[in-house]
Coordinates of C-alpha atoms and ligand atoms in Angstrom, one line a residue:
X299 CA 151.5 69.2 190.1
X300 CA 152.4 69.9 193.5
X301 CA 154.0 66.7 194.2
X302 CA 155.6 68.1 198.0
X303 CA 155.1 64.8 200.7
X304 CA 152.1 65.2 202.4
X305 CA 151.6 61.8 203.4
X306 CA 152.6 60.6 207.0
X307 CA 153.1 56.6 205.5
X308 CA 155.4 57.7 202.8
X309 CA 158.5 55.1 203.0
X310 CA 161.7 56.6 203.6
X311 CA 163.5 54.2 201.4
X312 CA 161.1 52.3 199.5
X313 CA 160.1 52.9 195.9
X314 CA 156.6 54.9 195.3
X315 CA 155.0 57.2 192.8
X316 CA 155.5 60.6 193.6
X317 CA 151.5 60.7 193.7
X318 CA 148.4 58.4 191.7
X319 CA 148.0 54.8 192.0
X320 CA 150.8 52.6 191.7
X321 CA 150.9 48.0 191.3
X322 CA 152.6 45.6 189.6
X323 CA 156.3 46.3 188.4
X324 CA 156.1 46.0 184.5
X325 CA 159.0 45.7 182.0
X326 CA 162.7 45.6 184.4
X327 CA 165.1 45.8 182.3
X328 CA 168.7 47.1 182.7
X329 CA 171.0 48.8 180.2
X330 CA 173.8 51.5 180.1
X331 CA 174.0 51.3 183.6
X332 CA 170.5 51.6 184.6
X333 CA 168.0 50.2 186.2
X334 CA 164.5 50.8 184.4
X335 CA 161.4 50.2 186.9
X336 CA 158.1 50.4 184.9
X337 CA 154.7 50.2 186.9
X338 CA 151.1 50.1 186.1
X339 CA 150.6 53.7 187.4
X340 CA 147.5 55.7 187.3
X341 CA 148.1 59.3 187.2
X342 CA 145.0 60.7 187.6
X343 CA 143.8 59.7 190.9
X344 CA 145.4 57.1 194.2
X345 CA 143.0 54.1 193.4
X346 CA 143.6 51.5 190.7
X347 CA 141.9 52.5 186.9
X348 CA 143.3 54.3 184.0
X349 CA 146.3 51.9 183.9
X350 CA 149.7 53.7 182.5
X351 CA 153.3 52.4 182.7
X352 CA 154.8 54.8 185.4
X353 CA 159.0 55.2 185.5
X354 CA 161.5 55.4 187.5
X355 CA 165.4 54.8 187.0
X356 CA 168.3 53.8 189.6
X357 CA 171.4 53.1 189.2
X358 CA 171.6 50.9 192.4
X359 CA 168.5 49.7 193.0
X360 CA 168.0 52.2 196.3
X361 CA 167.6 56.1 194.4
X362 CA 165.1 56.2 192.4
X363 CA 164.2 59.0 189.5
X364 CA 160.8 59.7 188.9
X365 CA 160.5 60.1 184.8
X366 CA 157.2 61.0 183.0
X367 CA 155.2 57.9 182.2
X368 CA 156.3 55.8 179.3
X369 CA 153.2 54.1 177.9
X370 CA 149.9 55.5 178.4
X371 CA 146.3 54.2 178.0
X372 CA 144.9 54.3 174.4
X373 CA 142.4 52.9 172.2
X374 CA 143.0 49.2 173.1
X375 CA 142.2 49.8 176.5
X376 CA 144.4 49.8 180.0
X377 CA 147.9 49.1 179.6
X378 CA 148.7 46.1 181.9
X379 CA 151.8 44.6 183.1
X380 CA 154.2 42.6 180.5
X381 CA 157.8 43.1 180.3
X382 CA 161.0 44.9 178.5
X383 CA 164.4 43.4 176.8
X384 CA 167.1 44.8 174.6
X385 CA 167.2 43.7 171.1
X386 CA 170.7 42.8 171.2
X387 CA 170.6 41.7 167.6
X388 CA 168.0 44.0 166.0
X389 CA 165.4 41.4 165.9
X390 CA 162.6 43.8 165.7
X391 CA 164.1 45.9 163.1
X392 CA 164.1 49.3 165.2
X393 CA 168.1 49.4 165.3
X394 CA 170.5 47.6 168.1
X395 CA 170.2 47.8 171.6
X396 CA 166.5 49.3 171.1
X397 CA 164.3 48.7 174.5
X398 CA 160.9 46.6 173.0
X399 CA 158.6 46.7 175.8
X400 CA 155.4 43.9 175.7
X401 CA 152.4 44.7 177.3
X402 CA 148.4 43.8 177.5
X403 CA 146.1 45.9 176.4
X404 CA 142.8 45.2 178.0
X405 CA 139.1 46.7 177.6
X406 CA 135.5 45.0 177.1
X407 CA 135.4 45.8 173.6
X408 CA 139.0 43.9 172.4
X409 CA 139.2 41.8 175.3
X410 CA 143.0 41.1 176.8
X411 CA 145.5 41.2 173.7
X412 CA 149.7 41.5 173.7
X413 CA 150.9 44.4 172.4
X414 CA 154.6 45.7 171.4
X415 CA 156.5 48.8 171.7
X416 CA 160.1 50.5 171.4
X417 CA 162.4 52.7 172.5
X418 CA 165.0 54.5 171.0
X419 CA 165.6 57.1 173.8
X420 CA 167.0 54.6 176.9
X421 CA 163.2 53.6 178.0
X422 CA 162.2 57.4 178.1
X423 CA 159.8 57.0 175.4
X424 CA 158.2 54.5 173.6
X425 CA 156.3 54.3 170.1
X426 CA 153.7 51.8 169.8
X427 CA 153.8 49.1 167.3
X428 CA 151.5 50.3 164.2
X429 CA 151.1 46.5 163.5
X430 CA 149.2 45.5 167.5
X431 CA 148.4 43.5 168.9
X432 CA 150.9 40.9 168.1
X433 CA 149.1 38.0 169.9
X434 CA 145.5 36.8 170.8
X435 CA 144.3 34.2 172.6
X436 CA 143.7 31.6 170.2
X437 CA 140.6 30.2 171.9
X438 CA 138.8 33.8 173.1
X439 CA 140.1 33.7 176.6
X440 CA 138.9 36.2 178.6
X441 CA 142.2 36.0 181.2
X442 CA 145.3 36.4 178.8
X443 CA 148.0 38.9 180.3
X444 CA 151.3 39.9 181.7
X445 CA 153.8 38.7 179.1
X446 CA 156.7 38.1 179.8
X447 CA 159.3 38.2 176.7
X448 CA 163.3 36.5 177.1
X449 CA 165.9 35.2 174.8
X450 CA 166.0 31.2 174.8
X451 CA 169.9 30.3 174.2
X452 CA 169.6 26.8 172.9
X453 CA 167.0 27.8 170.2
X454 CA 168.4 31.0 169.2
X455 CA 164.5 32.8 169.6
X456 CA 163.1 34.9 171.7
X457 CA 160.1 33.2 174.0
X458 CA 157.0 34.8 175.5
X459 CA 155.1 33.3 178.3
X460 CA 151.6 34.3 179.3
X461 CA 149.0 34.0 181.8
X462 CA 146.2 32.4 180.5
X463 CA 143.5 31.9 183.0
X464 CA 144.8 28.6 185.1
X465 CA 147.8 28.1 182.9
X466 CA 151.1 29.7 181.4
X467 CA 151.5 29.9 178.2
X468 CA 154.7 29.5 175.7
X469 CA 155.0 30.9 172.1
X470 CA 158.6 31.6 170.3
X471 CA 159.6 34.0 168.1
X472 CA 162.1 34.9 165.8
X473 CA 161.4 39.0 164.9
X474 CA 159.7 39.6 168.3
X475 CA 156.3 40.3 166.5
X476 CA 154.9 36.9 165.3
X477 CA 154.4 34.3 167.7
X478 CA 154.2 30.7 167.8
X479 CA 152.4 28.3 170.0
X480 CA 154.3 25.7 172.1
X481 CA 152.7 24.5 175.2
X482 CA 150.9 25.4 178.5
X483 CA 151.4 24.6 181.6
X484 CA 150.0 24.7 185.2
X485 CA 146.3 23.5 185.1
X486 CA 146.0 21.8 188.9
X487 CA 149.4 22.8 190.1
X488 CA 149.9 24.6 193.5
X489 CA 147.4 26.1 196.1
X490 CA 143.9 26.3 194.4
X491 CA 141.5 27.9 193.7
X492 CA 144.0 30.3 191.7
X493 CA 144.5 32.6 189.1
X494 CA 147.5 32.8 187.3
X495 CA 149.0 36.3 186.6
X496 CA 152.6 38.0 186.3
X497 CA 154.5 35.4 185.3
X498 CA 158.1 35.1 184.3
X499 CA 160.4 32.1 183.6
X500 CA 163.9 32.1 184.9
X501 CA 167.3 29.8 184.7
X502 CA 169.3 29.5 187.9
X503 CA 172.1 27.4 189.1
X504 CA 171.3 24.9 192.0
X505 CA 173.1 25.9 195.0
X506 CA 175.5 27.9 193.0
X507 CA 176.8 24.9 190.6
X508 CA 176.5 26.3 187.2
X509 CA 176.7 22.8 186.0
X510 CA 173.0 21.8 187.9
X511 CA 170.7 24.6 186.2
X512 CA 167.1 24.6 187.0
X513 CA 164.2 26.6 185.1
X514 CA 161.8 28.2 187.9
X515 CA 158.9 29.4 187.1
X516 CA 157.2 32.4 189.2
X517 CA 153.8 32.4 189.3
X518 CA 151.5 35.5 190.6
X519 CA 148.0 33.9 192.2
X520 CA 145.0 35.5 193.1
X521 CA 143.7 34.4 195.2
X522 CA 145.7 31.8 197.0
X523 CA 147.7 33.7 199.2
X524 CA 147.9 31.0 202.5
X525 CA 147.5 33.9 204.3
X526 CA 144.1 35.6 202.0
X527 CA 144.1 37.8 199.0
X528 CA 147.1 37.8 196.5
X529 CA 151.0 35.8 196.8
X530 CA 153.7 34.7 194.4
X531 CA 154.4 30.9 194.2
X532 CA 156.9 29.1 192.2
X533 CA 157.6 26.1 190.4
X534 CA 161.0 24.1 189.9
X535 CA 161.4 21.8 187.0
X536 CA 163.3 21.4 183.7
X537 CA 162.6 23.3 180.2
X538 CA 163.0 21.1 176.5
X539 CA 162.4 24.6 174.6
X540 CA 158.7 23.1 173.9
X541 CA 157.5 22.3 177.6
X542 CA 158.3 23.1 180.9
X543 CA 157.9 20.2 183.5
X544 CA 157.6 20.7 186.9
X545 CA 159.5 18.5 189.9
X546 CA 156.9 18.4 192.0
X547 CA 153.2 17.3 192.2
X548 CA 150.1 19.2 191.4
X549 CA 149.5 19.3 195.3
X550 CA 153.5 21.2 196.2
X551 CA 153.2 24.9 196.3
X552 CA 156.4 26.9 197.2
X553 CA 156.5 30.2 198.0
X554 CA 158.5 33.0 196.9
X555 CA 157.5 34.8 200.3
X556 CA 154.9 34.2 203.2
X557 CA 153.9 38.2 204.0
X558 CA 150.6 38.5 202.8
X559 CA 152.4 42.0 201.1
X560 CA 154.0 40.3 198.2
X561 CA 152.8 40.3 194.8
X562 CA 153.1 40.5 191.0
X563 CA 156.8 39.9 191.5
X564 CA 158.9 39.6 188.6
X565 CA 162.6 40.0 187.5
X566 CA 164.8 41.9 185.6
X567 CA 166.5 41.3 182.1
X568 CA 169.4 41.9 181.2
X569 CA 171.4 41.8 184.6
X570 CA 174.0 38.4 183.4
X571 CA 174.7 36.2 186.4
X572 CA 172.2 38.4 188.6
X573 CA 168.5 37.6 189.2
X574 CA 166.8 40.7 190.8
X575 CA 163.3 40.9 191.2
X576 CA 160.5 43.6 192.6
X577 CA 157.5 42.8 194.3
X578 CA 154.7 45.2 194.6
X579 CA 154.2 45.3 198.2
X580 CA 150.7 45.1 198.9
X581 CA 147.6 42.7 198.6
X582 CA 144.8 43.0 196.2
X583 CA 142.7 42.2 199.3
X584 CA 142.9 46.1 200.4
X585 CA 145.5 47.6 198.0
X586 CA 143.0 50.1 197.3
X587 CA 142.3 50.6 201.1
X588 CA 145.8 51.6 203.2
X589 CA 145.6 54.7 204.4
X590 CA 147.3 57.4 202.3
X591 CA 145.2 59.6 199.8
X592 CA 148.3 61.3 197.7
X593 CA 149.5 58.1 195.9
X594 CA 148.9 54.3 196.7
X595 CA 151.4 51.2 197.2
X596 CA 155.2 50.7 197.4
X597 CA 157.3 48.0 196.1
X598 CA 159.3 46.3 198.3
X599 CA 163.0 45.6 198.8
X600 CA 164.6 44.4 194.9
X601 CA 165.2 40.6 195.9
X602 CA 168.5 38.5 194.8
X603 CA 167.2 35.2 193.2
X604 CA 169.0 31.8 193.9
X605 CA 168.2 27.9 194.2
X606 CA 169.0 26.0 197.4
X607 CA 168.7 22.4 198.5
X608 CA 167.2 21.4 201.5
X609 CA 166.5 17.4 202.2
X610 CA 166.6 16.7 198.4
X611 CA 164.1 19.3 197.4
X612 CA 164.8 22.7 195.6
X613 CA 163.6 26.2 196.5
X614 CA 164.2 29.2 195.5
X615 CA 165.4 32.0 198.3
X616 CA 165.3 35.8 197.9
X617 CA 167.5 38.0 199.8
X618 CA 167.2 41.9 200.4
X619 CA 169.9 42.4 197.0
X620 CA 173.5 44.1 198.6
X621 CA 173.0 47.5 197.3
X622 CA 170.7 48.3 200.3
X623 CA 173.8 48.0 202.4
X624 CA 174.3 51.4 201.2
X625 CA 171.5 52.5 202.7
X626 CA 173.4 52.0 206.2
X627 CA 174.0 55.6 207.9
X628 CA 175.6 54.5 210.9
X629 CA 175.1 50.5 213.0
X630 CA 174.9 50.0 216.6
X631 CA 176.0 47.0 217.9
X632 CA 174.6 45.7 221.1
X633 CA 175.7 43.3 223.7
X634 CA 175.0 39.5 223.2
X635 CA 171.7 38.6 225.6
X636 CA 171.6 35.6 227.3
X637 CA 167.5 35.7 227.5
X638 CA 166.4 33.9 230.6
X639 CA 162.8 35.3 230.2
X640 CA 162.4 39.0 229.0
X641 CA 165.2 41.6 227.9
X642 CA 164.3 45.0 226.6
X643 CA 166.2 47.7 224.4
X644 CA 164.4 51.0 224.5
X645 CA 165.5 53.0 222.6
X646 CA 166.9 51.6 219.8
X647 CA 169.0 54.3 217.6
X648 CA 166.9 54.7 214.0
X649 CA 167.3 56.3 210.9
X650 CA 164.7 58.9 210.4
X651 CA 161.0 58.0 211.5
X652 CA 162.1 54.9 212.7
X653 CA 164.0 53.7 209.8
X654 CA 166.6 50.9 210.3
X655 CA 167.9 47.2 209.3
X656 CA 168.1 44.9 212.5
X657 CA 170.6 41.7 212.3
X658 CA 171.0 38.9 215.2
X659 CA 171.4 35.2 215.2
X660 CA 168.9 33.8 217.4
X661 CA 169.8 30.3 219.2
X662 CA 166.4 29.0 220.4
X663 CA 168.2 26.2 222.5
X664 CA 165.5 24.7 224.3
X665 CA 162.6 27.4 224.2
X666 CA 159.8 26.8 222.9
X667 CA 158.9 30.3 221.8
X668 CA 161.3 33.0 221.4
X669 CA 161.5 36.4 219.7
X670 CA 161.0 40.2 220.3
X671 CA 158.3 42.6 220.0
X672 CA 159.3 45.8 218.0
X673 CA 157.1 48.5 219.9
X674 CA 156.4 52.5 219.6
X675 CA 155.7 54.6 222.7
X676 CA 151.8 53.9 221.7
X677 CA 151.9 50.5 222.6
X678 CA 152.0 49.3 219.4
X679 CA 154.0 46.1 218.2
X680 CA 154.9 43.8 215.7
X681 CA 155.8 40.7 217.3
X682 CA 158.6 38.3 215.4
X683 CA 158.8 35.0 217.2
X684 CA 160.7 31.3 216.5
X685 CA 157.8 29.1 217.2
X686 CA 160.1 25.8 217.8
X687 CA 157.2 23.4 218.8
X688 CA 155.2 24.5 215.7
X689 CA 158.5 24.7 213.6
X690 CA 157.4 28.2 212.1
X691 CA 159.2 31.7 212.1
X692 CA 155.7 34.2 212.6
X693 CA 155.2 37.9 212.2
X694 CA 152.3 39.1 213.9
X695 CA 151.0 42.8 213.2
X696 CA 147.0 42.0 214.8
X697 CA 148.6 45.2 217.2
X698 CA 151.0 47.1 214.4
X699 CA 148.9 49.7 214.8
X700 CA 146.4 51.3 212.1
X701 CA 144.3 47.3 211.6
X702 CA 141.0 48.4 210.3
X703 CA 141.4 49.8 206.6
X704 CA 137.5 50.7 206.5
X705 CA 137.5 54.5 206.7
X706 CA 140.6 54.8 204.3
X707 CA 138.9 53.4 201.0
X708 CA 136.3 50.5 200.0
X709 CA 137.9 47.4 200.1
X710 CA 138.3 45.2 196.8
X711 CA 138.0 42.0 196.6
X712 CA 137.5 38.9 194.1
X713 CA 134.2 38.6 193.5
X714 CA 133.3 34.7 192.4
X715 CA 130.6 35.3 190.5
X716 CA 131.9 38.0 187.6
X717 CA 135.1 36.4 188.5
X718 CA 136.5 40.4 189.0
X719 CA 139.3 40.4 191.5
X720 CA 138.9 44.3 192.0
X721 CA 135.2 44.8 192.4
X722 CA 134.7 47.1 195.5
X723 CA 132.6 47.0 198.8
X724 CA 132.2 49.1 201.7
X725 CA 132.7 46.7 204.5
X726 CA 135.0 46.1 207.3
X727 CA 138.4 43.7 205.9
X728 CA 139.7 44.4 209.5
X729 CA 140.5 40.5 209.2
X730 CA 142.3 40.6 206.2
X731 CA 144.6 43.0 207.8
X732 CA 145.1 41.9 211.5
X733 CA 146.4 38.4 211.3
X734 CA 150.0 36.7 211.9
X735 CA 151.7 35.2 209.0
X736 CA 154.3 32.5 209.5
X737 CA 156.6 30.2 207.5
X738 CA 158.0 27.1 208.0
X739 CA 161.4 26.6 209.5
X740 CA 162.6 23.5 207.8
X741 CA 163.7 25.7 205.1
X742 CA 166.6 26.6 207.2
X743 CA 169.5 24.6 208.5
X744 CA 168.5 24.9 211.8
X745 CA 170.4 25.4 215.7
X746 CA 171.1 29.2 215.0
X747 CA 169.1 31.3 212.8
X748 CA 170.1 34.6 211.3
X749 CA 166.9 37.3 210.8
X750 CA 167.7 40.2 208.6
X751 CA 164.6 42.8 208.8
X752 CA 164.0 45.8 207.3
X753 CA 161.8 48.4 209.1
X754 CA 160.5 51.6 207.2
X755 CA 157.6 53.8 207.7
X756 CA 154.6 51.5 206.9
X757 CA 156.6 47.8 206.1
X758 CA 158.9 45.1 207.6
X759 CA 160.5 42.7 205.6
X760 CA 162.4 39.8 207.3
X761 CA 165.3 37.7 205.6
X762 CA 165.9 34.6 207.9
X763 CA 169.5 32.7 206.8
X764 CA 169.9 34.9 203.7
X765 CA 166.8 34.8 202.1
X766 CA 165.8 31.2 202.5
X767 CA 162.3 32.7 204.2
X768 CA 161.1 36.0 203.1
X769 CA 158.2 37.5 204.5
X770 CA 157.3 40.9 203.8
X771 CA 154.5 42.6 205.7
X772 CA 153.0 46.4 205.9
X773 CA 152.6 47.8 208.8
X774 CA 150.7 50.9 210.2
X775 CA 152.2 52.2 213.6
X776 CA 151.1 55.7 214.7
X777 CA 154.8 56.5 216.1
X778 CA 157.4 55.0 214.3
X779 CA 158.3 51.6 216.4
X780 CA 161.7 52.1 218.4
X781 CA 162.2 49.6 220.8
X782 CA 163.0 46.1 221.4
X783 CA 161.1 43.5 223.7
X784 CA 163.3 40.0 223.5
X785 CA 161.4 37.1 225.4
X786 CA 161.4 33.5 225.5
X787 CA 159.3 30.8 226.9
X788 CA 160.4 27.2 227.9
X789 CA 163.9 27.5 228.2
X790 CA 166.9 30.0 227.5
X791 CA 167.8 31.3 224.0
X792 CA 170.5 33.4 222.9
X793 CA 170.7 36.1 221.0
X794 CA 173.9 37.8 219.0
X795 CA 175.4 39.9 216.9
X796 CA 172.0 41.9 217.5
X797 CA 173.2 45.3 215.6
X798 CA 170.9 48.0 214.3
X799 CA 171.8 49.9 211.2
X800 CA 170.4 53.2 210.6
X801 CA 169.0 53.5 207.3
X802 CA 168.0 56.8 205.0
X803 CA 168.6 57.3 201.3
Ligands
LIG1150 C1 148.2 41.8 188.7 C2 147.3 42.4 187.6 C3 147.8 41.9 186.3 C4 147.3 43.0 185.4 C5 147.4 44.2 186.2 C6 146.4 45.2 186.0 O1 148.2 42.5 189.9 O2 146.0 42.0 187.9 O3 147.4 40.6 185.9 O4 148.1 43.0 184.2 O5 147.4 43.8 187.6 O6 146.7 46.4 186.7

């Protein structure tokens, strides 16, 4: 294949196929120094079908190797997203330190069944269990995927949770290849209607006290984004090794990050003290729609995992992880603005095609609205704004750029009756695209706030106060965006420490 970049959207720093379709992130794992990124890939054309697990190893996160694909589509059907870990103690009987990967396979005929298979070669190839599936749904359920496979301390096992329709399911295991039923969990929790896929089940210390640990677990819906389409919420709560029980009520949802470009997240294993995990940045709504024909999708920025307390409740923030610092080429630090009503920066020095990483602390004082618009020489923008009387931090791409997605594919999305999240039409989702999302300030402590946003070709993602709010939008501009509009309304702000790191691999 000629795999040469012909695409103008191509990210300069963001993870993609080299060409075919690319979504979820399936089976992270680390070992022997890297960094294994497995994705349901299909190599034979840029729209979703024929599902594979791609590859692609890092040592840090940022450089990425594109490797032949590991797992590809057999008798059983698609290959759908599960999850890797190393068999530390030659559970599985295919030697120490082998990778066993866990995946669904899923047609009409066998329906959506877990499957297993290892690697002996560091992840580069995988032989398929002679014995799959290893699990079924024990009641025929049609909506049965995405396992996720870790080692439970306490009961010396291995544990596998599933989607299962509205709920998450938890078996244990002892050689990795028979299961046993625990519990489920999830029927009426968070934003509804739903559908729960990509999960994964994590321990984290609450605000960094390794004597308060918390189990979260991540949740994939679709739909339920707040915002349309697909999103990734969470749930806090506390794990007995049979049942997980949440903090909250049914009615809480939290939310791992309030772009509408967000999805399927899930973390690695093996990293110790580190939770890092890798959305798939884009939106089921018109995944198969964005404008670029030699390969599909990008994930976003690898996110550090941690648990903070605000007014007595627990969340979860994700924060750009620190190996993108080394994606800094060069920073440009600009003066402090006292902004009395509008202050522009044009231009603003970027990496290549407008690639950068832009740090300030904004001080609303007593605006009611302040913020910038990042804006090309086409008049395009993406406006970031504090909204202090509604209390919300918003991006807003309605004028990004590229906003109707009609003439770059049909659009997909969940139809209600068959109940088929990916069946296609042909008809304008220029509203799913051009909108503003927003999130709610109250996650932060408030007076100053600190926004850490990363630009690339076709995506920003904003960190406010290290990773309390994510948000993580594409974007479509027809110049790369390279200068800053600050303005406020109400009442003077300030704005500091504004610097501008030029980013490139
Ligand atoms: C989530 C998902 C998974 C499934 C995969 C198929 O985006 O629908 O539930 O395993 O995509 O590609």
């Amino acid at each position: 294949f000629d795999t040469t970049n012909r695409e103008y959207y191509r990210p300069v720093y963001h993870h993609t196929p080299l060409y075919g379709w690319m979504n979820d992130a399936n089976g992270l794992v680390y070992k022997d120094g890297e960094y294994h990124l497995y994705f349901q890939y299909n190599p034979y054309g840029s729209k979703w079908g024929n599902m594979h697990w791609g590859h692609s190893v890092s040592k840090d996160l940022i450089h990425w190797e594109h490797l032949a694909p590991a797992i590809a589509r057999d008798t059983l059907g698609h290959i759908f997203s599960g999850s890797s870990v190393v068999d530390h103690n030659n559970s599985a009987g295919y030697g120490k330190d082998a990778l066993i990967a866990f995946y669904t396979s899923a047609s009409d005929e066998h329906g959506q069944i877990q499957c297993m298979a290892y690697s002996t070669d560091n992840g580069r190839t995988y032989t398929k269990y002679e014995g799959n599936p290893i699990l079924t749904p024990f009641d025929g359920l049609k909506d049965f995927r995405d396992p996720k496979v870790f080692w439970y301390e306490p009961a010396q096992k291995w544990y596998m949770i599933v989607s299962a329709d509205k709920n998450m399911r938890f078996y244990n295991s002892t050689d990795l290849k028979h299961w046993e039923y625990l519990s489920q969990f999830g029927e009426g929790y968070g934003v509804q209607p739903n559908q729960f896929e990509c999960p994964d089940f994590i321990q984290l210390p609450v605000d960094g006290d390794k004597n308060h640990m918390k189990w979260v677990m991540i949740v994939n819906v679709n739909p339920g984004c707040p915002f349309g389409g697909s999103a990734t919420e969470y749930f806090v709560g506390d794990f007995d090794g049979k049942e997980f029980k949440c903090d909250n009520d049914k009615s809480v949802s939290k939310w791992l990050d309030f772009g509408k470009d967000h999805y399927a997240t899930v973390c690695f294993s093996n990293t110790g003290d580190r939770t890092i995990a890798v959305p798939w940045m884009s939106n089921w709504q018109y995944a198969n729609a964005t404008p670029t024909r030699q390969y599909r999708s990008a994930n976003a920025l690898p996110r550090e995992l941690s648990l903070y307390t605000k007014d007595g409740e627990i969340y979860m923030a994700a924060n750009a992880v620190k190996e993108t610092q080394g994606l800094r080429k060069g920073t440009t630090e600009l003066n402090n603005i006292d902004l009395k009503d509008e202050y522009t920066v044009n231009p603003i020095t970027t990496g290549p095609e407008g690639a950068c990483e832009l740090e300030m602390d904004i001080t609303p004082g007593k605006a009611d609205t302040v913020g910038f618009a990042l804006c090309n020489d086409k008049g395009e923008k993406v406006d970031i704004y504090l909204d202090m009387k509604a209390g919300r931090v918003v991006m807003d791409r309605t004028q990004s750029g590229i906003t109707d997605l009609t003439p770059y594919g049909e659009m997909t999305v969940h139809d209600k009756e068959t109940d088929d999240h990916r069946k296609t039409l042909s008809v304008n989702y220029v509203n799913d695209f051009a909108l503003g999302t927003w999130a709610p300030l109250s996650l932060c402590n408030g007076k100053s706030y600190h926004l850490d946003i990363f630009v690339d070709k076709c995506s920003i993602e904003i960190f406010v106060d290290g990773g309390r709010i994510a948000m993580t939008n594409l974007v479509f501009p027809t110049a790369p965006y390279n200068a800053l509009r600050f303005y406020t309304r109400g009442g003077e702000a300030q704005v500091e420490n504004l610097k501008v790191h030029q980013l490139s691999l």
